[in-house]
C-alpha cells in the first residue's frame, strides 16, 4: 500500500514538473498567433503549413494529455481496487479482533459461556459456600465430639457405679446366703437335737 502511494506521489510530481517544463496550449497558441500570423484589414492570415504544424503540435499535446488521463484513470481504478481490497481485509481483521476480544473476555464454565467478571463472582460464591459448609461441618463435628466425650464420661461413671452396685449386691447376696445357710443349719441342728 505504501509503495502504491509513493508511486502515485512520484507520478504526480513528475507530471507537474513535466507540465511546468512544457508550454501550455494557450501559451503555444499565443506564441503562434504573435509569430506566425499576419494581419490584413481586420483579419489574421495564417499560412497553411504553419497552421498544420500548429494543429499537429496541438493534436500531439491533446493525445499525450489523453494518454496521461487514461493512464491516471487506470491507476486510479487500480488504486481504488486496492483500497477496496484493503478495506475488506481491514473489516475482516477488525471482525477477527472483536471476536478475539470477546473470546478473551469470556470463559466457558460448566458448559456455559460467560464473561470473566461473572465467572469470578460465581467462583468466589462457590468458595464462600464451601467455606461456610466446612465451618458448619467443623462446628457440628466439635459439638458431636463434645457430646460423645460427655456421653462416654457419663457411661464410664455409670459403668463404674453399676460395677460397684453389682459388687455390693453380690456381697449382700453372699452374706444373705451365708446367713440363710447358717439359719438353715441352725434349724436343721435344732431339729436333729430335738
Protein backbone atom coordinates (compact mmCIF):
# COMPACT_ATOMS: atom_id res chain seq x y z
CA UNK A 1 0.00 0.00 0.00
CA UNK A 2 2.81 2.39 0.91
CA UNK A 3 4.58 1.52 -2.36
CA UNK A 4 1.44 2.40 -4.34
CA UNK A 5 1.05 5.71 -2.52
CA UNK A 6 4.73 6.51 -3.10
CA UNK A 7 4.38 5.63 -6.81
CA UNK A 8 1.30 7.86 -7.10
CA UNK A 9 3.12 10.76 -5.41
CA UNK A 10 6.14 10.35 -7.72
CA UNK A 11 3.87 10.20 -10.79
CA UNK A 12 2.11 13.39 -9.72
CA UNK A 13 5.49 15.09 -9.05
CA UNK A 14 6.88 14.18 -12.48
CA UNK A 15 3.61 15.13 -14.21
CA UNK A 16 3.61 18.53 -12.51
CA UNK A 17 7.34 19.00 -13.24
CA UNK A 18 6.89 17.95 -16.87
CA UNK A 19 3.89 20.25 -17.27
CA UNK A 20 5.84 23.17 -15.80
CA UNK A 21 8.71 22.50 -18.24
CA UNK A 22 6.33 22.48 -21.24
CA UNK A 23 4.25 25.27 -22.53
CA UNK A 24 0.51 25.03 -22.31
CA UNK A 25 -1.64 25.01 -25.44
CA UNK A 26 -2.75 28.55 -24.64
CA UNK A 27 0.91 29.68 -24.46
CA UNK A 28 1.73 27.90 -27.72
CA UNK A 29 -1.31 29.41 -29.42
CA UNK A 30 -0.38 32.86 -28.16
CA UNK A 31 3.17 32.42 -29.49
CA UNK A 32 1.84 31.04 -32.77
CA UNK A 33 -0.64 33.91 -33.06
CA UNK A 34 2.04 36.51 -32.49
CA UNK A 35 4.83 34.95 -34.57
CA UNK A 36 3.14 33.07 -37.42
CA UNK A 37 0.19 35.19 -38.38
CA UNK A 38 -0.08 38.36 -40.33
CA UNK A 39 -2.83 40.90 -40.44
CA UNK A 40 -4.86 42.14 -43.35
CA UNK A 41 -7.51 44.67 -42.54
CA UNK A 42 -9.25 43.14 -39.56
CA UNK A 43 -8.35 39.56 -40.44
CA UNK A 44 -5.48 37.40 -39.37
CA UNK A 45 -3.84 35.37 -42.05
CA UNK A 46 -2.11 32.07 -41.40
CA UNK A 47 -0.07 30.04 -43.84
CA UNK A 48 -1.48 26.56 -44.26
CA UNK A 49 1.77 24.66 -43.43
CA UNK A 50 2.17 26.72 -40.25
CA UNK A 51 -1.48 26.08 -39.34
CA UNK A 52 -0.99 22.35 -39.99
CA UNK A 53 2.21 22.39 -37.92
CA UNK A 54 0.35 24.10 -35.07
CA UNK A 55 -2.54 21.66 -35.42
CA UNK A 56 -0.08 18.73 -35.27
CA UNK A 57 1.51 20.17 -32.11
CA UNK A 58 -1.94 20.75 -30.58
CA UNK A 59 -3.11 17.23 -31.53
CA UNK A 60 0.05 15.69 -30.10
CA UNK A 61 -0.39 17.64 -26.90
CA UNK A 62 -4.05 16.59 -26.65
CA UNK A 63 -3.11 12.96 -27.45
CA UNK A 64 -0.36 12.97 -24.81
CA UNK A 65 -2.76 14.52 -22.27
CA UNK A 66 -5.46 11.96 -23.16
CA UNK A 67 -2.93 9.14 -22.71
CA UNK A 68 -1.90 10.61 -19.38
CA UNK A 69 -5.55 10.89 -18.38
CA UNK A 70 -6.22 7.28 -19.43
CA UNK A 71 -3.10 6.12 -17.56
CA UNK A 72 -4.11 8.06 -14.46
CA UNK A 73 -7.69 6.73 -14.68
CA UNK A 74 -6.30 3.20 -14.96
CA UNK A 75 -4.05 3.82 -11.97
CA UNK A 76 -6.94 5.34 -10.01
CA UNK A 77 -9.06 2.28 -10.81
CA UNK A 78 -6.20 0.02 -9.70
CA UNK A 79 -5.70 2.05 -6.51
CA UNK A 80 -9.46 2.04 -5.83
CA UNK A 81 -9.41 -1.75 -6.21
CA UNK A 82 -6.51 -1.98 -3.79
CA UNK A 83 -8.27 0.37 -1.38
CA UNK A 84 -11.42 -1.79 -1.59
CA UNK A 85 -9.33 -4.92 -1.03
CA UNK A 86 -7.54 -3.34 1.92
CA UNK A 87 -10.83 -2.06 3.33
CA UNK A 88 -12.28 -5.57 3.09
CA UNK A 89 -9.17 -7.01 4.76
CA UNK A 90 -9.37 -4.34 7.47
CA UNK A 91 -13.04 -5.17 8.09
CA UNK A 92 -12.14 -8.87 8.31
CA UNK A 93 -9.28 -8.15 10.70
CA UNK A 94 -11.50 -5.88 12.82
CA UNK A 95 -14.12 -8.64 12.96
CA UNK A 96 -11.47 -11.17 14.00
CA UNK A 97 -10.16 -8.72 16.59
CA UNK A 98 -13.65 -8.20 18.00
CA UNK A 99 -14.19 -11.97 18.12
CA UNK A 100 -10.78 -12.45 19.74
CA UNK A 101 -11.55 -9.76 22.34
CA UNK A 102 -14.93 -11.38 23.01
CA UNK A 103 -13.29 -14.79 23.41
CA UNK A 104 -10.59 -13.26 25.58
CA UNK A 105 -13.18 -11.62 27.83
CA UNK A 106 -15.32 -14.78 28.13
CA UNK A 107 -14.80 -18.22 29.59
CA UNK A 108 -16.69 -21.50 29.42
CA UNK A 109 -17.64 -22.81 32.84
CA UNK A 110 -19.74 -25.98 33.24
CA UNK A 111 -20.60 -25.70 29.54
CA UNK A 112 -21.92 -22.15 29.93
CA UNK A 113 -20.33 -19.21 28.11
CA UNK A 114 -19.91 -16.21 30.43
CA UNK A 115 -17.69 -13.19 30.85
CA UNK A 116 -14.78 -13.28 33.27
CA UNK A 117 -16.41 -10.96 35.82
CA UNK A 118 -19.41 -13.31 36.17
CA UNK A 119 -17.03 -16.26 36.35
CA UNK A 120 -15.09 -14.60 39.18
CA UNK A 121 -18.32 -13.87 41.08
CA UNK A 122 -19.52 -17.47 40.68
CA UNK A 123 -16.15 -18.95 41.71
CA UNK A 124 -15.92 -16.73 44.81
CA UNK A 125 -19.55 -17.55 45.65
CA UNK A 126 -18.76 -21.28 45.40
CA UNK A 127 -15.64 -20.80 47.55
CA UNK A 128 -17.71 -18.87 50.13
CA UNK A 129 -20.42 -21.55 50.18
CA UNK A 130 -17.78 -24.29 50.59
CA UNK A 131 -16.09 -22.32 53.38
CA UNK A 132 -19.44 -21.94 55.16
CA UNK A 133 -20.14 -25.66 54.66
CA UNK A 134 -16.71 -26.55 56.07
CA UNK A 135 -17.34 -24.22 59.02
CA UNK A 136 -20.75 -25.79 59.69
CA UNK A 137 -19.28 -29.30 59.40
CA UNK A 138 -16.45 -28.36 61.79
CA UNK A 139 -18.95 -26.88 64.27
CA UNK A 140 -21.13 -29.99 64.05
CA UNK A 141 -18.06 -32.23 64.47
CA UNK A 142 -16.81 -30.37 67.55
CA UNK A 143 -20.29 -30.35 69.07
CA UNK A 144 -20.75 -34.07 68.36
CA UNK A 145 -17.26 -34.77 69.70
CA UNK A 146 -18.06 -32.85 72.91
CA UNK A 147 -21.38 -34.70 73.27
CA UNK A 148 -19.63 -38.01 72.60
CA UNK A 149 -16.90 -37.21 75.14
CA UNK A 150 -19.50 -36.25 77.76
CA UNK A 151 -21.57 -39.33 76.95
CA UNK A 152 -18.52 -41.58 77.29
CA UNK A 153 -17.60 -39.94 80.60
CA UNK A 154 -21.19 -40.42 81.82
CA UNK A 155 -21.19 -44.00 80.54
CA UNK A 156 -17.87 -44.71 82.27
CA UNK A 157 -19.21 -43.20 85.53
CA UNK A 158 -22.44 -45.18 85.17
CA UNK A 159 -20.49 -48.33 84.35
CA UNK A 160 -18.31 -47.80 87.45
CA UNK A 161 -21.39 -47.19 89.58
CA UNK A 162 -23.00 -50.30 88.10
CA UNK A 163 -19.90 -52.38 88.93
CA UNK A 164 -19.92 -51.04 92.48
CA UNK A 165 -23.61 -51.80 92.78
CA UNK A 166 -23.07 -55.24 91.32
CA UNK A 167 -20.20 -55.95 93.73
CA UNK A 168 -22.27 -54.65 96.64
CA UNK A 169 -25.25 -56.71 95.52
CA UNK A 170 -23.04 -59.82 95.28
CA UNK A 171 -21.57 -59.22 98.69
CA UNK A 172 -25.06 -58.72 100.09
CA UNK A 173 -26.27 -61.84 98.33
CA UNK A 174 -23.31 -63.87 99.58
CA UNK A 175 -23.90 -62.51 103.07
CA UNK A 176 -27.59 -63.34 102.82
CA UNK A 177 -26.81 -66.84 101.56
CA UNK A 178 -24.40 -67.40 104.47
CA UNK A 179 -26.94 -66.11 106.91
CA UNK A 180 -29.59 -68.25 105.25
CA UNK A 181 -27.28 -71.24 105.31
CA UNK A 182 -26.41 -70.52 108.92
CA UNK A 183 -30.10 -70.18 109.75
CA UNK A 184 -30.87 -73.39 107.85
CA UNK A 185 -28.03 -75.17 109.60
CA UNK A 186 -29.25 -73.87 112.93
CA UNK A 187 -32.79 -75.00 112.12
CA UNK A 188 -31.54 -78.33 110.96
CA UNK A 189 -29.43 -78.82 114.11
CA UNK A 190 -32.33 -77.79 116.26
CA UNK A 191 -34.49 -80.38 114.59
CA UNK A 192 -31.92 -83.03 115.00
CA UNK A 193 -31.45 -82.22 118.64
CA UNK A 194 -34.97 -82.35 119.41
